[in-house]
Amino acid sequence: MTINLEDPKRLRPLRDQVHQVAMNMLRPISRKYDLAEHEYPKELDMLAAMADGLAESGAGEGAGATGVRRDGGGDDKTVKNGSNMASVMSVAEMCWGDVGLTLAMPRQGLGNSAIASVANDEQLERFKGTWASMAITEPSFGSDSAQVSTTATKDGDEYVLNGEKIFVTSGERSDSVVVWATLDKSLGRAAIKSFVVPKSTPGLKVERLEHKLGIRASDTAVITFTDCRVPAANLLGSPEINVSEGFAGAMATFDNTRPLVAAMAVGCARAALDLTRELLTKAGVTIDYDRPAVTQSAAAARFLQLEADWEGAYLLTLQAAWMADNRQPNSLQASMAKAKAGRVGSDVTLSCVELCASVGYEEGELLEKWARDSKILDIFEGTQQIQQLIVARRVLGLSSAELK
């Protein structure tokens, strides 16, 4: 089957509109909230209200964190074709403006993507409008989500959660938290389920906020759960433990969210390339796309290499989204996109700092900030090393037990 990796014509107006928002609303406050870490960007409330209005009117439907859904709760006719593509395109443009502010957008958390990915129709309606962060990582493990030790014990019509989660994006500001917990540790990965836990639930406590290298506009929290009781109906998807399915049900969330993170890296790197080209041109460096790189200056040749790397990451991201929209298994492509874009994002932003010398390193421009922001995009939602491991398993046809 042929895949057209041009921007879909019908989504270009959405892309252009989001680009204007990123340029006129996010860029002007980018440095402000980088310096004022943990201060809530109140300007985002108006932006969130605009996004809600677009969604209600249908003009912005399918875009953002809630657009990553491929089965529509069993009724394929309810799926808006291109919703995953709309999501990655809009997120990339938002991150062209600012990654931290994008992550701080109300009702656009990674937990919202998790709900969109695996919730049934009733849950989608019930949790509509919530701002959900996602709690996976624990002090005892990093990217190996199969090691989840937070427990969820059934007690009548409720589950009792106990455990600690770290690096929870928007953990303080969100309305609810999507918590990954195990129903039975002895049954391994198959027993890991996700639960929507309102922040007001007794037993849930935000312990502290982290100070970070980048994405400072976004709060990152440590959250503990102590005899935290949630309704059984808040378990996302099926409560059945299917040992034969293994971890596949839980990993379906990542198949949808990893292209989003790849899009974040693509957007941030694009911002760095755009500004670097402008600064190099002002400095008298000519970048000619019609001439071989070896015939141009070292700076121009390096810039062309960065552009080529960026193009590869961008196309892989679009491919992963396209496959999700066409209901094709995209676990391999999602991890390839995340691995490529995460690495390219860091390489591009740091190289742009280097190409622009002192101008790139100082705070007069945003290049140094983008270099700091981009690093996390190669780490969260599965590190570079984890993505390469997943890709190797898929290509070689080996299980996680066979290739560690």
Short mmCIF file of C-alpha atoms in Angstrom, two decimals, residues 13-212:
data_model
loop_
_atom_site.label_atom_id
_atom_site.label_comp_id
_atom_site.label_asym_id
_atom_site.label_seq_id
_atom_site.Cartn_x
_atom_site.Cartn_y
_atom_site.Cartn_z
CA PRO A 13 -5.38 24.97 7.64
CA LEU A 14 -5.23 23.41 11.12
CA ARG A 15 -1.43 23.26 10.96
CA ASP A 16 -1.19 26.89 9.86
CA GLN A 17 -3.61 28.01 12.55
CA VAL A 18 -1.66 26.22 15.28
CA HIS A 19 1.57 27.69 13.92
CA GLN A 20 0.14 31.18 14.37
CA VAL A 21 -0.83 30.35 17.94
CA ALA A 22 2.66 29.04 18.64
CA MET A 23 4.29 32.14 17.16
CA ASN A 24 2.02 34.77 18.68
CA MET A 25 1.04 33.23 22.03
CA LEU A 26 3.77 30.77 23.08
CA ARG A 27 6.99 32.34 21.79
CA PRO A 28 6.43 35.70 23.55
CA ILE A 29 6.13 34.05 27.00
CA SER A 30 8.63 31.23 26.41
CA ARG A 31 11.55 32.79 28.27
CA LYS A 32 9.32 34.17 31.03
CA TYR A 33 8.17 30.75 32.21
CA ASP A 34 11.55 29.13 31.63
CA LEU A 35 12.91 31.52 34.27
CA ALA A 36 9.82 31.28 36.51
CA GLU A 37 9.93 27.52 37.05
CA HIS A 38 6.82 26.02 38.72
CA GLU A 39 4.78 29.19 38.14
CA TYR A 40 1.60 28.28 36.29
CA PRO A 41 1.40 29.93 32.83
CA LYS A 42 -1.98 31.62 33.25
CA GLU A 43 -1.97 32.64 29.59
CA LEU A 44 -2.64 28.99 28.75
CA ASP A 45 -6.15 29.18 30.20
CA MET A 46 -7.27 31.39 27.33
CA LEU A 47 -5.52 29.15 24.82
CA ALA A 48 -7.17 26.06 26.32
CA ALA A 49 -10.57 27.75 26.10
CA MET A 50 -9.93 28.47 22.41
CA ALA A 51 -8.98 24.82 21.82
CA ASP A 52 -12.13 23.66 23.60
CA GLY A 53 -14.23 25.97 21.43
CA LEU A 54 -12.63 24.61 18.25
CA ALA A 55 -13.25 21.05 19.40
CA GLU A 56 -16.89 21.79 20.17
CA SER A 57 -17.38 23.34 16.74
CA GLY A 58 -15.60 20.43 15.05
CA ALA A 59 -12.93 22.67 13.52
CA GLY A 60 -10.19 21.31 15.74
CA GLU A 61 -11.56 17.82 16.30
CA GLY A 62 -8.97 15.07 16.37
CA ALA A 63 -6.04 17.36 17.17
CA GLY A 64 -3.99 17.27 20.35
CA ALA A 65 -3.55 14.59 22.98
CA THR A 66 -7.12 13.29 22.74
CA GLY A 67 -6.89 12.63 19.01
CA VAL A 68 -4.77 9.49 19.30
CA ARG A 69 -7.49 6.86 19.07
CA ARG A 70 -7.79 4.11 16.53
CA ASP A 71 -10.75 1.91 17.42
CA GLY A 72 -13.47 4.33 18.50
CA GLY A 73 -14.68 1.90 21.14
CA GLY A 74 -15.54 -0.78 18.60
CA ASP A 75 -17.42 1.42 16.15
CA ASP A 76 -15.03 2.30 13.34
CA LYS A 77 -17.49 4.85 11.97
CA THR A 78 -16.93 7.06 15.01
CA VAL A 79 -13.23 7.48 14.21
CA LYS A 80 -12.30 10.70 12.45
CA ASN A 81 -9.95 9.68 9.67
CA GLY A 82 -6.62 11.43 10.12
CA SER A 83 -7.00 12.15 13.84
CA ASN A 84 -3.55 10.79 14.69
CA MET A 85 -2.02 12.76 11.81
CA ALA A 86 -3.81 15.90 13.00
CA SER A 87 -2.45 15.31 16.48
CA VAL A 88 1.21 14.95 15.50
CA MET A 89 1.02 17.91 13.12
CA SER A 90 -0.57 20.20 15.70
CA VAL A 91 1.75 19.08 18.50
CA ALA A 92 4.82 19.65 16.30
CA GLU A 93 3.67 23.19 15.57
CA MET A 94 2.95 23.89 19.24
CA CYS A 95 6.44 22.70 20.15
CA TRP A 96 7.87 24.95 17.46
CA GLY A 97 6.57 27.59 19.86
CA ASP A 98 7.56 26.01 23.18
CA VAL A 99 7.81 22.42 24.42
CA GLY A 100 7.33 23.17 28.11
CA LEU A 101 4.24 25.29 27.53
CA THR A 102 2.80 22.63 25.23
CA LEU A 103 3.24 20.03 27.97
CA ALA A 104 1.57 22.44 30.40
CA MET A 105 -1.56 22.85 28.28
CA PRO A 106 -4.72 22.01 30.27
CA ARG A 107 -6.50 18.84 29.14
CA GLN A 108 -3.65 17.95 26.78
CA GLY A 109 -1.57 15.76 29.12
CA LEU A 110 -0.05 12.40 28.27
CA GLY A 111 -2.71 10.90 30.52
CA ASN A 112 -5.32 12.27 28.12
CA SER A 113 -3.57 10.36 25.33
CA ALA A 114 -3.68 7.21 27.46
CA ILE A 115 -7.42 7.64 28.04
CA ALA A 116 -8.01 8.23 24.32
CA SER A 117 -5.96 5.13 23.48
CA VAL A 118 -7.58 2.47 25.66
CA ALA A 119 -10.77 3.78 27.31
CA ASN A 120 -14.15 2.38 26.31
CA ASP A 121 -16.91 4.66 25.05
CA GLU A 122 -18.50 5.13 28.47
CA GLN A 123 -15.15 6.08 30.00
CA LEU A 124 -14.37 8.46 27.16
CA GLU A 125 -17.58 10.32 27.89
CA ARG A 126 -17.15 10.22 31.68
CA PHE A 127 -13.58 11.53 31.61
CA LYS A 128 -14.22 14.06 28.87
CA GLY A 129 -12.80 17.43 29.88
CA THR A 130 -10.44 16.16 32.57
CA TRP A 131 -6.78 17.15 32.58
CA ALA A 132 -4.92 13.88 33.06
CA SER A 133 -1.25 13.39 33.79
CA MET A 134 0.31 9.92 33.43
CA ALA A 135 2.14 8.11 36.22
CA ILE A 136 4.29 5.17 35.12
CA THR A 137 7.91 5.51 36.30
CA GLU A 138 8.85 4.45 39.82
CA PRO A 139 12.02 4.87 41.92
CA SER A 140 12.96 1.23 41.28
CA PHE A 141 12.88 1.38 37.47
CA GLY A 142 13.18 3.75 34.54
CA SER A 143 12.00 2.85 31.04
CA ASP A 144 11.12 -0.79 31.69
CA SER A 145 7.42 -0.28 32.36
CA ALA A 146 6.95 -4.01 32.88
CA GLN A 147 8.61 -3.58 36.28
CA VAL A 148 5.64 -1.64 37.72
CA SER A 149 5.31 -2.48 41.42
CA THR A 150 2.50 -0.11 42.44
CA THR A 151 -0.33 -2.45 43.44
CA ALA A 152 -4.06 -2.31 42.78
CA THR A 153 -5.99 -4.66 45.05
CA LYS A 154 -9.67 -5.35 44.33
CA ASP A 155 -11.98 -4.65 47.27
CA GLY A 156 -15.65 -4.88 46.34
CA ASP A 157 -16.46 -2.22 43.75
CA GLU A 158 -13.14 -0.47 44.29
CA TYR A 159 -9.41 -0.93 43.79
CA VAL A 160 -6.96 0.06 46.51
CA LEU A 161 -3.74 1.57 45.14
CA ASN A 162 -0.41 1.63 46.96
CA GLY A 163 2.92 2.81 45.56
CA GLU A 164 5.06 5.75 44.48
CA LYS A 165 5.42 7.37 41.06
CA ILE A 166 8.13 9.78 39.93
CA PHE A 167 8.59 12.15 36.97
CA VAL A 168 4.83 12.72 36.57
CA THR A 169 4.40 15.49 33.99
CA SER A 170 1.76 18.04 35.11
CA GLY A 171 1.48 16.00 38.29
CA GLU A 172 0.55 18.99 40.44
CA ARG A 173 -1.66 20.94 38.03
CA SER A 174 -3.71 18.12 36.49
CA ASP A 175 -7.23 17.18 37.61
CA SER A 176 -6.54 13.44 37.53
CA VAL A 177 -3.72 10.94 37.13
CA VAL A 178 -3.61 7.85 34.91
CA VAL A 179 -1.76 5.40 37.18
CA TRP A 180 -0.17 2.17 36.00
CA ALA A 181 -0.44 -0.55 38.63
CA THR A 182 -0.34 -4.33 38.85
CA LEU A 183 -3.35 -6.42 39.83
CA ASP A 184 -1.15 -9.42 40.62
CA LYS A 185 2.65 -9.20 40.60
CA SER A 186 2.97 -12.99 40.23
CA LEU A 187 1.21 -12.87 36.84
CA GLY A 188 3.81 -10.51 35.37
CA ARG A 189 3.20 -7.96 32.65
CA ALA A 190 -0.32 -9.10 31.77
CA ALA A 191 -1.59 -7.93 35.17
CA ILE A 192 -0.52 -4.31 34.66
CA LYS A 193 -3.50 -2.02 34.15
CA SER A 194 -4.07 1.73 34.12
CA PHE A 195 -6.49 3.61 36.39
CA VAL A 196 -7.88 7.13 36.26
CA VAL A 197 -7.48 8.60 39.75
CA PRO A 198 -8.97 12.05 40.48
CA LYS A 199 -6.49 14.28 42.31
CA SER A 200 -9.00 14.82 45.14
CA THR A 201 -8.96 11.10 46.00
CA PRO A 202 -7.87 10.46 49.63
CA GLY A 203 -4.52 8.70 49.74
CA LEU A 204 -3.11 10.50 46.67
CA LYS A 205 -0.41 12.98 47.63
CA VAL A 206 1.86 15.20 45.54
CA GLU A 207 5.10 14.93 47.50
CA ARG A 208 7.30 17.42 45.63
CA LEU A 209 8.13 19.09 42.32
CA GLU A 210 11.40 18.52 40.51
CA HIS A 211 13.84 21.20 39.32
CA LYS A 212 14.84 20.37 35.75
#
